[in-house]
Short mmCIF file of C-alpha atoms and ligand atoms in Angstrom, two decimals:
data_model
loop_
_atom_site.label_atom_id
_atom_site.label_comp_id
_atom_site.label_asym_id
_atom_site.label_seq_id
_atom_site.Cartn_x
_atom_site.Cartn_y
_atom_site.Cartn_z
CA MET A 775 2.30 11.15 -32.32
CA GLY A 776 0.01 10.14 -29.47
CA VAL A 777 1.24 9.51 -25.96
CA LEU A 778 0.77 5.76 -26.35
CA GLU A 779 3.01 5.63 -29.41
CA LYS A 780 5.63 7.76 -27.67
CA ILE A 781 5.59 5.33 -24.72
CA LYS A 782 5.94 2.38 -27.10
CA ASP A 783 8.88 4.05 -28.85
CA ILE A 784 10.70 4.70 -25.59
CA GLU A 785 10.04 1.17 -24.35
CA ALA A 786 11.41 -0.22 -27.61
CA GLU A 787 14.51 1.96 -27.34
CA MET A 788 15.04 0.88 -23.74
CA ALA A 789 14.74 -2.78 -24.75
CA ARG A 790 17.33 -2.21 -27.49
CA THR A 791 19.76 -0.48 -25.14
CA GLN A 792 22.15 -2.69 -23.24
CA LYS A 793 22.28 -2.03 -19.53
CA ASN A 794 25.77 -1.07 -18.41
CA LYS A 795 27.76 1.79 -16.92
CA ALA A 796 28.15 3.55 -20.29
CA THR A 797 24.39 3.57 -21.04
CA GLU A 798 23.27 4.46 -17.49
CA TYR A 799 22.90 8.14 -18.29
CA HIS A 800 20.96 7.56 -21.49
CA LEU A 801 18.67 5.02 -19.81
CA GLY A 802 18.06 7.41 -16.92
CA LEU A 803 16.81 10.07 -19.33
CA LEU A 804 14.60 7.57 -21.13
CA LYS A 805 13.10 6.48 -17.83
CA ALA A 806 12.38 10.08 -16.89
CA LYS A 807 10.60 10.64 -20.20
CA LEU A 808 8.66 7.42 -19.87
CA ALA A 809 7.49 8.28 -16.36
CA ARG A 810 6.33 11.68 -17.59
CA TYR A 811 4.26 10.22 -20.44
CA ARG A 812 2.79 7.58 -18.15
CA ALA A 813 1.72 10.25 -15.69
CA GLU A 814 0.11 12.15 -18.58
CA LEU A 815 -1.77 9.07 -19.61
CA LEU A 816 -3.07 8.40 -16.12
CA GLU A 817 -4.02 11.98 -15.45
CA GLY A 818 -5.86 12.08 -18.74
CA ALA A 819 -3.82 15.02 -19.98
CA SER A 820 -4.03 13.64 -23.49
CA GLY A 821 -7.76 14.10 -23.66
CA GLY A 822 -10.67 12.35 -22.06
CA ALA A 823 -10.21 14.14 -18.76
CA SER A 824 -12.61 12.75 -16.24
CA LYS A 825 -15.77 14.63 -15.53
CA ALA A 826 -16.31 15.85 -12.03
CA GLY A 827 -17.99 13.08 -10.09
CA ALA A 828 -17.12 10.43 -12.66
CA GLY A 829 -14.39 9.16 -10.38
CA PHE A 830 -14.32 5.92 -8.59
CA ASP A 831 -15.35 6.04 -5.02
CA VAL A 832 -16.69 3.58 -2.58
CA ALA A 833 -17.66 4.72 0.87
CA LYS A 834 -15.00 3.45 3.22
CA ALA A 835 -16.66 1.14 5.69
CA GLY A 836 -15.12 0.15 8.97
CA PHE A 837 -11.56 0.84 9.95
CA GLY A 838 -9.57 -0.08 6.93
CA ARG A 839 -9.72 -1.08 3.32
CA ALA A 840 -8.03 -3.94 1.53
CA VAL A 841 -8.25 -4.01 -2.24
CA LEU A 842 -8.46 -7.39 -3.92
CA ILE A 843 -6.78 -7.61 -7.29
CA GLY A 844 -6.58 -10.68 -9.50
CA PHE A 845 -7.33 -12.17 -12.87
CA PRO A 846 -10.74 -13.69 -13.58
CA SER A 847 -11.47 -17.11 -12.08
CA VAL A 848 -8.77 -17.07 -9.41
CA GLY A 849 -11.51 -17.35 -6.78
CA LYS A 850 -12.13 -13.76 -5.70
CA SER A 851 -15.91 -14.11 -5.47
CA THR A 852 -15.58 -17.39 -3.60
CA LEU A 853 -13.22 -15.76 -1.10
CA LEU A 854 -15.52 -12.78 -0.60
CA SER A 855 -18.45 -15.06 0.04
CA LYS A 856 -16.46 -17.02 2.63
CA VAL A 857 -14.76 -14.28 4.63
CA THR A 858 -17.04 -11.28 4.32
CA SER A 859 -20.61 -10.43 4.90
CA THR A 860 -20.84 -9.07 1.38
CA GLU A 861 -23.51 -6.50 1.00
CA SER A 862 -26.25 -7.73 -1.32
CA ALA A 863 -25.78 -7.51 -5.07
CA ALA A 864 -28.06 -4.51 -5.06
CA ALA A 865 -25.53 -2.73 -2.89
CA ALA A 866 -22.72 -3.31 -5.36
CA TYR A 867 -21.56 0.14 -6.30
CA ALA A 868 -21.65 1.05 -9.94
CA PHE A 869 -19.35 3.69 -11.34
CA THR A 870 -20.04 4.60 -14.91
CA THR A 871 -19.15 1.26 -16.46
CA LEU A 872 -17.40 -0.12 -13.44
CA VAL A 873 -18.70 -2.22 -10.61
CA ALA A 874 -16.79 -2.90 -7.43
CA VAL A 875 -18.12 -5.25 -4.84
CA PRO A 876 -17.34 -4.31 -1.27
CA GLY A 877 -17.55 -6.88 1.49
CA VAL A 878 -16.93 -6.33 5.17
CA MET A 879 -14.71 -8.66 7.12
CA GLU A 880 -14.62 -8.82 10.90
CA ILE A 881 -11.08 -9.41 12.12
CA GLU A 882 -10.04 -9.22 15.76
CA GLY A 883 -12.90 -6.89 16.54
CA ALA A 884 -12.20 -4.55 13.59
CA LYS A 885 -14.27 -4.11 10.50
CA ILE A 886 -12.19 -4.23 7.34
CA GLN A 887 -13.59 -3.57 3.92
CA LEU A 888 -12.46 -5.97 1.24
CA LEU A 889 -13.05 -4.50 -2.17
CA ASP A 890 -13.11 -6.63 -5.29
CA LEU A 891 -12.14 -4.69 -8.41
CA PRO A 892 -13.05 -7.08 -11.18
CA GLY A 893 -11.18 -6.96 -14.43
CA ILE A 894 -9.91 -3.42 -14.24
CA ILE A 895 -6.28 -4.11 -13.82
CA GLU A 896 -5.37 -5.59 -17.18
CA GLY A 897 -3.76 -3.03 -19.40
CA ALA A 898 -4.31 -0.23 -16.90
CA ALA A 899 -0.84 1.16 -17.41
CA SER A 900 -1.16 1.37 -21.16
CA GLY A 901 -4.40 3.29 -20.89
CA ARG A 902 -6.55 0.40 -22.05
CA GLY A 903 -7.93 -0.46 -18.66
CA ARG A 904 -9.03 1.87 -15.97
CA GLY A 905 -5.68 2.98 -14.68
CA ARG A 906 -6.92 6.19 -13.17
CA GLN A 907 -9.58 4.44 -11.15
CA VAL A 908 -7.15 1.77 -9.98
CA VAL A 909 -4.77 4.48 -8.82
CA ALA A 910 -7.58 6.34 -7.09
CA VAL A 911 -8.77 3.26 -5.25
CA ALA A 912 -5.28 2.03 -4.43
CA LYS A 913 -4.55 5.45 -2.92
CA THR A 914 -7.30 4.87 -0.39
CA ALA A 915 -6.23 1.29 0.33
CA ASP A 916 -4.43 0.26 3.48
CA LEU A 917 -3.48 -3.02 1.83
CA VAL A 918 -3.39 -4.56 -1.64
CA VAL A 919 -4.26 -8.25 -1.76
CA ILE A 920 -3.03 -9.87 -4.98
CA MET A 921 -4.97 -13.06 -5.46
CA LEU A 922 -3.43 -15.79 -7.60
CA ASP A 923 -4.32 -19.23 -8.84
CA VAL A 924 -1.54 -21.64 -7.79
CA THR A 925 -2.03 -23.71 -10.91
CA LYS A 926 -1.29 -20.74 -13.15
CA GLY A 927 2.33 -20.26 -12.10
CA ASP A 928 4.03 -16.97 -11.44
CA GLU A 929 3.17 -15.33 -14.74
CA GLN A 930 -0.01 -13.70 -13.40
CA ARG A 931 1.87 -12.36 -10.42
CA GLN A 932 4.56 -10.76 -12.56
CA GLN A 933 1.96 -9.25 -14.86
CA LEU A 934 -0.03 -7.72 -12.01
CA GLU A 935 3.07 -6.42 -10.26
CA HIS A 936 4.22 -4.90 -13.52
CA GLU A 937 0.88 -3.15 -14.11
CA LEU A 938 0.78 -1.77 -10.57
CA GLU A 939 4.39 -0.62 -10.79
CA GLU A 940 3.71 1.21 -14.05
CA ILE A 941 0.81 3.15 -12.62
CA GLY A 942 2.92 4.32 -9.71
CA ILE A 943 2.00 1.86 -6.97
CA ARG A 944 4.95 0.56 -4.95
CA LEU A 945 4.31 -2.69 -3.13
CA ASN A 946 5.96 -3.56 0.17
CA ARG A 947 8.49 -0.77 -0.18
CA GLN A 948 9.39 2.38 1.71
CA PRO A 949 9.74 5.72 -0.07
CA PRO A 950 13.41 6.31 -1.05
CA ASP A 951 15.40 8.19 1.57
CA VAL A 952 15.84 11.30 -0.53
CA VAL A 953 14.99 14.88 0.36
CA PHE A 954 14.16 16.88 -2.71
CA LYS A 955 13.49 20.62 -2.51
CA GLN A 956 12.80 22.70 -5.55
CA LYS A 957 13.97 26.33 -5.36
CA THR A 958 13.60 29.45 -7.46
CA ALA A 959 17.33 30.12 -7.87
CA GLY A 960 20.76 28.81 -6.95
CA GLY A 961 21.16 25.90 -9.36
CA ILE A 962 21.29 22.23 -8.49
CA THR A 963 22.98 21.04 -5.30
CA ILE A 964 23.40 17.30 -4.81
CA ASN A 965 24.51 15.89 -1.47
CA CYS A 966 25.03 12.19 -0.85
CA THR A 967 25.61 10.62 2.53
CA VAL A 968 26.17 7.20 0.94
CA ASN A 969 28.16 5.83 -1.96
CA LEU A 970 25.97 5.61 -5.10
CA THR A 971 26.46 2.33 -6.97
CA LYS A 972 23.28 2.15 -9.07
CA THR A 973 23.27 5.65 -10.53
CA ASP A 974 25.62 8.61 -10.61
CA GLU A 975 25.61 12.39 -10.32
CA ARG A 976 25.63 12.95 -14.08
CA THR A 977 22.53 10.79 -14.53
CA ILE A 978 20.80 12.55 -11.64
CA ARG A 979 21.51 15.95 -13.19
CA GLY A 980 20.30 14.66 -16.56
CA ILE A 981 17.03 13.42 -15.07
CA LEU A 982 16.44 16.74 -13.30
CA GLN A 983 17.04 18.49 -16.59
CA ALA A 984 14.57 16.18 -18.34
CA TYR A 985 11.98 17.47 -15.88
CA LYS A 986 13.10 21.05 -16.55
CA ILE A 987 14.27 21.41 -12.95
CA HIS A 988 17.17 23.85 -12.85
CA ASN A 989 17.16 24.86 -9.19
CA ALA A 990 16.87 22.30 -6.42
CA ASP A 991 18.53 20.79 -3.37
CA VAL A 992 18.80 17.01 -3.47
CA MET A 993 19.91 15.16 -0.36
CA ILE A 994 20.42 11.43 -0.95
CA ARG A 995 20.69 9.16 2.08
CA GLU A 996 20.33 5.76 0.45
CA ASP A 997 21.92 3.92 -2.49
CA ILE A 998 19.08 4.79 -4.88
CA THR A 999 18.39 3.87 -8.50
CA SER A 1000 17.38 6.31 -11.24
CA ASP A 1001 13.81 5.01 -10.83
CA ASP A 1002 13.85 5.93 -7.13
CA LEU A 1003 14.91 9.46 -8.03
CA ILE A 1004 12.10 9.76 -10.58
CA ASP A 1005 9.63 8.50 -7.94
CA THR A 1006 10.83 11.19 -5.56
CA ILE A 1007 10.59 13.96 -8.16
CA LEU A 1008 7.11 12.95 -9.27
CA GLY A 1009 6.07 12.60 -5.64
CA ASN A 1010 2.77 10.91 -6.49
CA ARG A 1011 3.75 7.33 -5.82
CA LYS A 1012 1.68 5.26 -3.46
CA TYR A 1013 3.62 3.00 -1.09
CA VAL A 1014 1.29 0.31 0.09
CA PRO A 1015 1.72 -3.06 1.81
CA CYS A 1016 0.79 -6.09 -0.25
CA LEU A 1017 -0.13 -9.66 0.53
CA TYR A 1018 0.10 -12.39 -2.13
CA VAL A 1019 -2.68 -14.91 -1.69
CA TYR A 1020 -2.31 -18.19 -3.58
CA ASN A 1021 -5.67 -19.94 -3.88
CA LYS A 1022 -6.58 -23.51 -4.91
CA ILE A 1023 -3.79 -25.22 -2.97
CA ASP A 1024 -5.97 -28.32 -3.06
CA SER A 1025 -4.81 -28.70 -6.68
CA ILE A 1026 -1.05 -28.90 -6.07
CA SER A 1027 1.37 -31.11 -4.15
CA LEU A 1028 2.13 -30.64 -0.47
CA GLU A 1029 5.77 -29.91 -1.27
CA GLU A 1030 4.74 -27.09 -3.57
CA VAL A 1031 2.35 -25.69 -0.94
CA ASP A 1032 5.14 -25.80 1.61
CA ARG A 1033 7.56 -23.97 -0.69
CA LEU A 1034 5.06 -21.21 -1.49
CA ALA A 1035 4.00 -20.76 2.11
CA ARG A 1036 7.59 -19.86 3.00
CA GLU A 1037 7.76 -16.98 0.53
CA PRO A 1038 7.65 -13.52 2.08
CA HIS A 1039 4.32 -11.62 2.15
CA THR A 1040 2.53 -14.80 1.09
CA VAL A 1041 -0.47 -16.78 2.31
CA VAL A 1042 -1.64 -20.02 0.74
CA ILE A 1043 -5.33 -20.90 0.89
CA SER A 1044 -8.10 -23.00 -0.56
CA CYS A 1045 -11.42 -21.21 -0.63
CA GLU A 1046 -13.21 -24.35 -1.69
CA LEU A 1047 -11.91 -26.47 1.19
CA ASP A 1048 -11.84 -23.60 3.70
CA LEU A 1049 -8.11 -24.08 4.22
CA ASN A 1050 -6.13 -21.37 6.00
CA LEU A 1051 -8.84 -18.70 5.72
CA GLU A 1052 -8.50 -17.74 9.39
CA VAL A 1053 -4.73 -17.40 8.92
CA LEU A 1054 -5.39 -15.17 5.92
CA LYS A 1055 -7.60 -12.90 8.01
CA LYS A 1056 -4.94 -12.65 10.71
CA ARG A 1057 -2.25 -11.82 8.15
CA ILE A 1058 -4.45 -9.12 6.61
CA TRP A 1059 -4.87 -7.60 10.05
CA GLN A 1060 -1.12 -7.69 10.78
CA LYS A 1061 -0.15 -6.37 7.37
CA MET A 1062 -2.52 -3.44 7.74
CA GLY A 1063 -0.63 -2.50 10.85
CA PHE A 1064 -3.59 -2.05 13.15
CA ASN A 1065 -3.45 -1.84 16.88
CA ARG A 1066 -6.10 -2.96 19.34
CA ILE A 1067 -6.50 -1.02 22.58
CA TYR A 1068 -8.94 -1.74 25.40
CA THR A 1069 -10.41 1.04 27.46
CA LYS A 1070 -11.24 0.92 31.12
CA LYS A 1071 -13.28 3.22 33.28
CA ARG A 1072 -11.85 4.05 36.68
CA GLY A 1073 -12.71 1.40 39.23
CA ALA A 1074 -14.24 -0.88 36.56
CA GLU A 1075 -12.98 -3.90 34.64
CA PRO A 1076 -11.56 -3.26 31.12
CA ASP A 1077 -14.13 -3.34 28.33
CA LEU A 1078 -12.96 -6.40 26.38
CA MET A 1079 -15.99 -6.51 24.12
CA ASP A 1080 -15.45 -3.26 22.30
CA PRO A 1081 -11.77 -2.47 21.66
CA LEU A 1082 -10.53 0.65 19.92
CA ILE A 1083 -8.75 -0.01 16.64
CA ILE A 1084 -5.92 2.35 15.80
CA LYS A 1085 -3.29 2.42 13.09
CA LYS A 1086 0.09 1.42 14.44
CA THR A 1087 1.90 4.27 12.77
CA GLU A 1088 -0.13 6.81 14.68
CA ALA A 1089 -0.51 4.91 17.89
CA SER A 1090 0.17 7.68 20.37
CA MET A 1091 -2.11 8.38 23.29
CA GLU A 1092 -3.34 11.36 21.29
CA ALA A 1093 -4.50 8.98 18.52
CA VAL A 1094 -6.26 6.88 21.16
CA CYS A 1095 -8.09 10.00 22.36
CA ASP A 1096 -9.00 10.97 18.78
CA SER A 1097 -10.41 7.54 18.07
CA ILE A 1098 -12.77 7.93 21.03
CA HIS A 1099 -13.79 11.51 20.37
CA ARG A 1100 -12.10 14.47 18.66
CA GLY A 1101 -12.58 16.74 21.68
CA ILE A 1102 -11.13 14.47 24.35
CA LYS A 1103 -7.48 15.45 23.93
CA HIS A 1104 -8.32 19.04 24.84
CA LYS A 1105 -9.68 17.89 28.19
CA PHE A 1106 -6.95 15.28 28.68
CA LYS A 1107 -5.24 15.35 32.06
CA TYR A 1108 -3.34 12.07 32.01
CA ALA A 1109 -3.86 8.42 31.14
CA VAL A 1110 -3.07 5.25 32.98
CA VAL A 1111 -1.74 2.35 30.91
CA TRP A 1112 -1.40 -1.36 31.62
CA GLY A 1113 0.33 -3.60 29.10
CA LYS A 1114 3.39 -3.94 26.89
CA SER A 1115 4.01 -0.22 26.47
CA SER A 1116 4.07 0.50 30.19
CA LYS A 1117 6.39 -0.28 33.06
CA PHE A 1118 4.99 -3.12 35.09
CA ASN A 1119 2.86 -1.77 37.88
CA PRO A 1120 -0.44 -3.18 39.15
CA GLN A 1121 -1.67 0.40 39.47
CA GLY A 1122 -0.73 1.09 35.83
CA GLN A 1123 1.66 3.75 34.56
CA ARG A 1124 0.70 7.39 34.27
CA VAL A 1125 1.45 8.76 30.80
CA GLY A 1126 0.89 11.86 28.66
CA LEU A 1127 -0.46 12.43 25.15
CA THR A 1128 2.81 11.55 23.40
CA HIS A 1129 3.07 8.08 24.96
CA LYS A 1130 3.15 5.31 22.32
CA VAL A 1131 0.71 2.52 23.07
CA ALA A 1132 1.21 -1.15 22.15
CA GLN A 1133 -1.12 -3.90 20.93
CA ASP A 1134 -3.66 -5.03 23.56
CA ASP A 1135 -2.81 -2.31 26.09
CA VAL A 1136 -5.51 -1.33 28.53
CA VAL A 1137 -5.96 2.42 28.82
CA SER A 1138 -7.83 4.59 31.26
CA ILE A 1139 -8.11 8.25 30.33
CA VAL A 1140 -8.52 10.88 33.01
CA THR A 1141 -9.93 14.20 31.85
CA LYS A 1142 -10.11 17.62 33.43
CA VAL A 1143 -13.53 18.39 34.85
N1 GTP B 2519 -9.88 -26.29 -6.82
C1 GTP B 2519 -10.31 -25.13 -6.35
N2 GTP B 2519 -11.15 -24.38 -7.08
C2 GTP B 2519 -11.57 -23.19 -6.57
C3 GTP B 2519 -11.13 -22.73 -5.30
N3 GTP B 2519 -11.69 -21.53 -5.08
C4 GTP B 2519 -12.44 -21.24 -6.15
N4 GTP B 2519 -12.39 -22.25 -7.07
C5 GTP B 2519 -13.08 -22.35 -8.36
O1 GTP B 2519 -12.57 -21.39 -9.26
C6 GTP B 2519 -13.58 -20.90 -10.12
C7 GTP B 2519 -13.61 -19.39 -10.12
O2 GTP B 2519 -13.99 -18.90 -8.86
P1 GTP B 2519 -14.61 -17.44 -8.67
O3 GTP B 2519 -14.74 -17.22 -7.21
O4 GTP B 2519 -15.82 -17.29 -9.49
O5 GTP B 2519 -13.44 -16.58 -9.28
P2 GTP B 2519 -13.37 -14.99 -9.52
O6 GTP B 2519 -11.96 -14.61 -9.30
O7 GTP B 2519 -14.39 -14.29 -8.70
O8 GTP B 2519 -13.69 -14.90 -11.05
P3 GTP B 2519 -14.44 -13.71 -11.83
O9 GTP B 2519 -15.80 -13.61 -11.26
O10 GTP B 2519 -14.41 -14.24 -13.24
O11 GTP B 2519 -13.61 -12.49 -11.65
C8 GTP B 2519 -14.88 -21.51 -9.62
O12 GTP B 2519 -15.23 -22.59 -10.44
C9 GTP B 2519 -14.54 -22.00 -8.21
O13 GTP B 2519 -15.32 -23.13 -7.86
C10 GTP B 2519 -10.25 -23.58 -4.54
O14 GTP B 2519 -9.82 -23.27 -3.43
N5 GTP B 2519 -9.87 -24.75 -5.13
#
């Protein structure tokens, strides 16, 4: 039996099985099996392994990359033409049978690449589409933008979320708070700091066994599900922020627009009428978690024309140094900071390499001579 049939069988069995306390263990094992077969499918273990160099790669331009995913005719090309300086058609990158169109968007002084992946998402998880390439590209993405047609309802959204979920992409979620350490001996030790309501120890042991893990320490610090445990064991999940963009709001009522606009992680736009496109750009910037820092030479005014763009998660003074030049931190003596991250002082605050900067800070770096 091929992997696809095995997946179908398990899915059918899961659909037949009622979800309750008594079936939790059985379902947990089925999920573990399913995740294993899916991984096999995506890694090409069942044949058709990718040739070296046949992968999907687009040179990362600018500071970050947002990947645009959506069904045909939702308005992806129209959006790209409005918000990016899309490189000419000749510059569209071709990968074996796949073409992705990268455009570059200027937001708040940063260059962000917006990559349109036409038609590759459908059926990716079942091996029909180009699951491996989607995974590869999504792994390099700082943001997934799911573009939807407001007139098509929520069906497209559910389908895309489902496909992305199946290939191991987790949208707008944090990795489960579980520490998992495989060992060579000593059996399985499970420690929980919280009360588990969605799974239990027997199921956890069963899942570990399904993965032929007989020696491991598992420390659980969150009320996880069996799926969360499988994600932790497989360790190859990609946690990425996602923005839902509903296009064509010119075709629906104001009430409906208002309702959608209040949904979390959502922006409503009309490409055709140029509605809300600036807001969309701002939201992309925020969702990517970038930080803008201005530099200032001693005795001079801050350089407001050419800010440094740094990822928020790594926004220490050391990251600021690295974004200027790799060698600077080795010559770093101290920095002076003005802005939200510093104590108010017209002379600025003296800080070291571990200081965390904030958006729009002005920084002056003093190096050893
Ligand atoms: N009413 C309305 N129509 C729009 C809007 N934006 C795009 N369209 C129309 O939707 C159709 C599809 O737009 P495209 O930009 O070609 O869509 P796409 O997602 O790139 O489609 P593929 O190239 O097939 O992947 C076109 O006829 C556009 O004119 C909008 O804001 N409102």
